[in-house]
XYZ file of C-alpha atoms in Angstrom:
304
model
C -0.078 -0.158 -0.056
C 1.342 3.288 -1.003
C 1.900 5.803 1.947
C 0.353 9.153 1.360
C 2.095 12.157 2.239
C 0.134 15.567 3.257
C 0.400 18.438 0.890
C 2.322 21.378 2.504
C 0.350 24.569 2.046
C 2.405 27.597 0.433
C 3.454 29.931 3.375
C 1.378 33.141 3.427
C 2.409 36.094 5.426
C 0.525 36.976 8.519
C 1.326 39.676 11.348
C 2.986 38.434 14.429
C 1.358 39.013 17.701
C 3.817 42.150 19.327
C 3.361 45.182 21.680
C 4.944 48.324 21.633
C 8.345 47.928 23.381
C 7.803 51.543 25.189
C 4.561 49.794 26.889
C 6.472 46.914 28.024
C 9.607 48.688 28.989
C 8.088 49.973 32.238
C 6.662 46.771 33.225
C 9.916 45.202 32.781
C 11.587 47.651 34.530
C 9.318 47.501 37.488
C 10.024 43.859 37.673
C 13.956 44.568 37.589
C 13.321 46.976 40.645
C 11.237 44.484 42.561
C 13.997 41.759 41.782
C 16.911 43.453 42.689
C 15.526 45.725 45.414
C 17.307 43.407 48.328
C 20.362 43.585 46.794
C 20.261 47.361 46.576
C 19.595 47.401 50.312
C 22.190 45.200 51.510
C 24.582 47.550 49.255
C 23.302 50.386 51.063
C 23.314 49.213 54.462
C 26.859 47.614 54.115
C 28.551 50.671 52.419
C 26.648 53.714 54.022
C 24.457 52.258 56.817
C 21.197 53.438 55.205
C 18.159 51.246 55.737
C 15.719 51.571 52.998
C 12.184 51.838 53.584
C 10.878 48.711 52.114
C 12.074 45.040 53.239
C 15.399 44.189 51.613
C 15.586 40.361 52.552
C 16.858 38.084 49.780
C 14.213 35.430 49.124
C 13.970 32.564 46.845
C 11.564 33.741 44.545
C 13.438 37.218 43.887
C 16.342 34.977 43.174
C 14.387 32.839 40.655
C 12.963 36.094 39.205
C 16.518 36.875 37.909
C 16.828 34.475 34.996
C 13.142 35.159 34.401
C 13.981 38.721 33.838
C 16.931 37.980 31.762
C 14.543 35.702 29.583
C 11.896 38.437 29.218
C 14.585 40.964 27.996
C 14.919 38.667 24.829
C 11.623 39.825 23.518
C 12.645 43.448 23.018
C 13.964 44.356 19.639
C 14.174 47.403 17.120
C 13.118 47.408 13.479
C 14.354 50.016 11.150
C 12.076 51.385 8.260
C 11.472 48.786 5.361
C 13.070 46.039 7.353
C 10.597 43.198 8.403
C 11.062 40.719 11.506
C 9.914 37.085 10.568
C 9.189 35.106 13.799
C 9.132 31.167 14.307
C 7.718 29.501 17.466
C 9.402 26.043 17.877
C 9.978 25.519 14.041
C 6.606 26.837 13.057
C 5.884 30.294 11.256
C 4.443 32.634 13.891
C 4.082 35.836 11.765
C 5.955 38.716 10.351
C 6.439 42.283 12.050
C 6.754 45.014 9.327
C 6.099 48.149 11.700
C 9.419 50.193 12.475
C 10.414 51.125 15.855
C 10.740 49.556 19.223
C 8.746 46.403 20.074
C 8.426 43.112 22.256
C 7.540 39.810 21.234
C 7.203 36.263 22.958
C 10.659 35.494 24.056
C 10.208 32.164 22.719
C 10.263 33.555 19.079
C 13.057 33.034 16.728
C 13.662 35.738 14.879
C 15.476 36.762 11.413
C 15.315 40.045 9.785
C 14.517 40.595 6.009
C 15.066 43.818 3.750
C 11.745 45.272 2.040
C 13.643 47.733 0.155
C 14.096 47.910 -3.686
C 16.925 45.858 -5.253
C 18.760 46.421 -8.732
C 19.595 43.088 -10.600
C 21.909 43.329 -13.556
C 21.526 40.181 -15.723
C 24.705 39.034 -17.031
C 25.131 39.503 -21.014
C 23.252 36.292 -22.536
C 23.778 35.059 -26.090
C 20.126 33.899 -27.317
C 18.644 33.399 -30.749
C 15.939 35.356 -31.773
C 12.961 34.217 -33.573
C 14.862 34.406 -37.111
C 17.475 32.356 -35.547
C 20.173 35.198 -35.411
C 22.133 35.016 -32.105
C 21.993 38.324 -30.387
C 23.659 39.445 -26.984
C 21.253 40.664 -24.463
C 21.049 42.051 -20.724
C 18.355 43.366 -18.462
C 17.938 45.535 -15.431
C 15.460 44.126 -12.886
C 14.047 46.129 -9.876
C 12.556 44.125 -7.337
C 11.744 43.809 -3.734
C 9.998 41.368 -1.322
C 6.295 41.373 -1.344
C 5.612 38.384 0.963
C 8.181 37.589 3.474
C 6.928 34.042 4.266
C 7.171 32.935 0.903
C 10.426 34.656 0.548
C 11.807 32.861 3.902
C 10.148 29.440 3.691
C 9.260 28.406 -0.003
C 12.596 28.936 -1.831
C 16.284 28.153 -0.290
C 17.903 31.407 -1.397
C 15.394 34.211 -2.843
C 18.219 36.533 -3.953
C 19.750 33.736 -6.338
C 16.278 32.597 -7.024
C 15.418 35.851 -9.126
C 18.734 35.902 -10.877
C 18.299 32.368 -12.413
C 14.349 33.157 -13.001
C 15.468 36.407 -14.739
C 17.449 34.891 -17.200
C 15.129 32.545 -17.998
C 12.597 35.204 -18.774
C 15.051 37.382 -20.660
C 15.561 34.138 -22.939
C 11.961 33.272 -23.329
C 11.255 36.775 -24.232
C 13.968 37.517 -26.661
C 13.560 34.050 -28.529
C 9.756 34.878 -29.244
C 10.511 38.278 -31.147
C 12.607 39.480 -33.862
C 15.745 41.819 -33.658
C 14.425 44.280 -36.361
C 10.761 42.941 -36.548
C 9.031 40.516 -38.905
C 8.629 41.567 -42.724
C 5.748 43.975 -41.559
C 8.395 45.424 -38.877
C 6.145 44.115 -35.892
C 7.606 42.221 -32.695
C 10.590 44.128 -32.827
C 13.180 43.654 -30.072
C 15.011 46.859 -31.099
C 12.251 49.156 -32.215
C 9.515 48.354 -29.598
C 11.340 48.756 -26.087
C 8.474 49.877 -24.090
C 6.325 46.713 -25.131
C 9.519 44.485 -24.620
C 9.892 45.894 -21.068
C 6.154 45.327 -20.055
C 6.362 41.885 -21.334
C 9.773 41.086 -19.814
C 8.283 42.653 -16.184
C 5.149 40.398 -16.552
C 6.991 37.179 -17.380
C 9.716 37.642 -14.764
C 6.696 38.238 -12.316
C 5.249 34.844 -13.302
C 8.568 33.111 -12.539
C 9.221 34.628 -9.099
C 5.758 34.691 -7.413
C 6.279 31.456 -5.698
C 9.131 33.073 -3.849
C 6.869 36.197 -2.731
C 8.843 38.764 -4.768
C 7.470 41.573 -6.646
C 8.938 42.972 -9.790
C 8.748 46.846 -9.945
C 10.390 47.317 -13.324
C 12.273 45.404 -16.020
C 14.206 46.606 -18.949
C 16.446 45.645 -21.721
C 19.896 47.344 -20.938
C 21.948 45.780 -23.672
C 20.887 44.547 -26.990
C 23.391 43.841 -30.067
C 23.983 41.174 -32.793
C 26.416 38.469 -31.499
C 30.082 39.516 -32.867
C 30.205 36.632 -35.405
C 27.266 38.254 -37.410
C 27.513 41.896 -36.372
C 29.668 42.718 -39.436
C 27.048 40.995 -41.766
C 24.081 42.556 -40.305
C 25.733 46.136 -40.463
C 26.182 45.485 -44.188
C 22.627 44.238 -44.427
C 21.143 47.317 -42.433
C 23.497 49.625 -44.922
C 22.082 48.034 -47.887
C 18.473 48.304 -46.809
C 19.153 52.285 -45.765
C 20.627 52.824 -49.204
C 17.614 50.995 -51.069
C 15.119 53.236 -48.919
C 16.969 56.221 -49.845
C 17.301 55.572 -53.443
C 13.367 54.931 -53.870
C 12.688 58.236 -51.827
C 15.104 60.043 -54.215
C 13.492 58.438 -57.316
C 10.125 59.197 -56.389
C 10.870 62.754 -55.738
C 12.735 63.213 -58.966
C 9.947 61.685 -61.048
C 7.388 64.031 -59.472
C 9.777 67.117 -60.273
C 10.378 66.076 -63.782
C 6.654 65.471 -64.308
C 5.848 68.894 -62.957
C 8.693 70.441 -64.861
C 7.288 69.077 -68.371
C 3.690 70.310 -67.566
C 4.630 73.669 -66.747
C 6.701 74.020 -69.525
C 4.177 72.987 -71.941
C 1.504 74.714 -70.269
C 3.222 78.154 -70.452
C 4.175 77.677 -73.871
C 7.937 77.854 -73.221
C 8.815 75.220 -75.627
C 7.025 72.687 -77.903
C 8.415 69.209 -77.075
C 8.282 66.232 -79.501
C 8.506 62.691 -78.207
C 12.222 62.573 -78.943
C 12.806 65.857 -77.228
C 10.627 64.771 -74.030
C 12.665 61.504 -73.730
C 15.871 63.567 -73.861
C 14.752 66.127 -71.474
C 13.662 63.244 -68.782
C 16.857 61.591 -69.253
C 18.854 64.723 -68.665
C 16.526 65.808 -65.730
C 16.823 62.429 -64.188
C 20.381 62.093 -64.517
C 20.985 65.763 -62.628
C 18.346 64.843 -59.980
C 19.348 61.081 -59.150
C 23.231 61.305 -59.622
C 25.466 61.231 -56.494
C 28.452 63.212 -58.378
C 28.114 66.830 -60.002
C 26.719 66.695 -63.285
C 27.902 68.896 -66.322
C 25.401 69.602 -69.011
C 26.302 69.032 -72.727
C 25.061 71.205 -75.224
C 24.337 70.418 -78.844
C 25.610 72.840 -81.522
C 24.562 72.727 -85.156
C 26.817 73.002 -87.881
C 26.282 76.141 -90.514
C-alpha cells in the first residue's frame, strides 16, 4: 500500500503578535526593581549604613526572578524602516512584523530580519537566438523587492539567487519569441518596441518569481546587439536596406519633379516638345536629380 504524504501548504504572510516596546519596558523595569531591591538594600546598608524603607531580605522567588527577567528581556527588539522581522515558534511560522520602531514579542520566538527595500539586478550578458535564429547579445536590469516575507523565507532556499536565475530564464523566453528588427511588416521588434518588450519582460519575470513572494517593480533591456560573429554581416545588411530606401525616396521625388517641370513648360508655352525631345529632357533631368556626383550639361551645337 502506498503511503500518502500530506501536501504542504504554501506559506502566506500574516502579522505577528507584538506590543509596543515602550509599553512593555516600564513593566519590565518595575519587575527589575522588585527583583534587585534586596541587593540594593544590602549594598546601601553595608556601605553607608542606610536602611531602605521597604523590605530588603533576599528571598527564593526574587532569586528565581533573575533568570526570568533576563529571558523576558529577549523579547525586546528594534526594526528600522523597510526592514521586516520574521518570527518562528518552535519551528512553526508565527508571523511577520513590518512596523518599524521598538517592540516586544514572545521571548520564545526565533527571529530573522529581511529587507523590504527595492533592489537592482543586472543580468549577465546572454547570447540568445531571436525568432529568426540570429544570435543576439542581451542583458536586462530588474528592479525588485520582497512582497511576501513568508514565501521568501520558507518557500525557496535563497530568494536573491532565485530571482537571478528566473530573470535569465525570462529574458531568454522573451527574446527568442521576437525578431531583432521585427518581422516582414516590422512587428514584434526587440530593438524598435522597447516599451512593449519591457512590459512583457516584467510580466514574465513576475510569473516566474511569484512562488518566492517577490514583486518586480520594473524590468528593461539594458544591452541589445547582434553577436560578434554576425554583427558585420548584419551591419552591411542594414546599410544596404538604408541605401535602397534612400534611393527609392530620391527616385520618387525626381519623377515628381520631372513630371511637374514638363507640364509647366508645355502649359506656359515656353517650348514645344516632340516625343524625342521629351525623352531627352527626362533623361537629362533624371540624371541631374538622381546622380550622386556633380553633373556637367552638354549642349548640342549645330553646324552651319
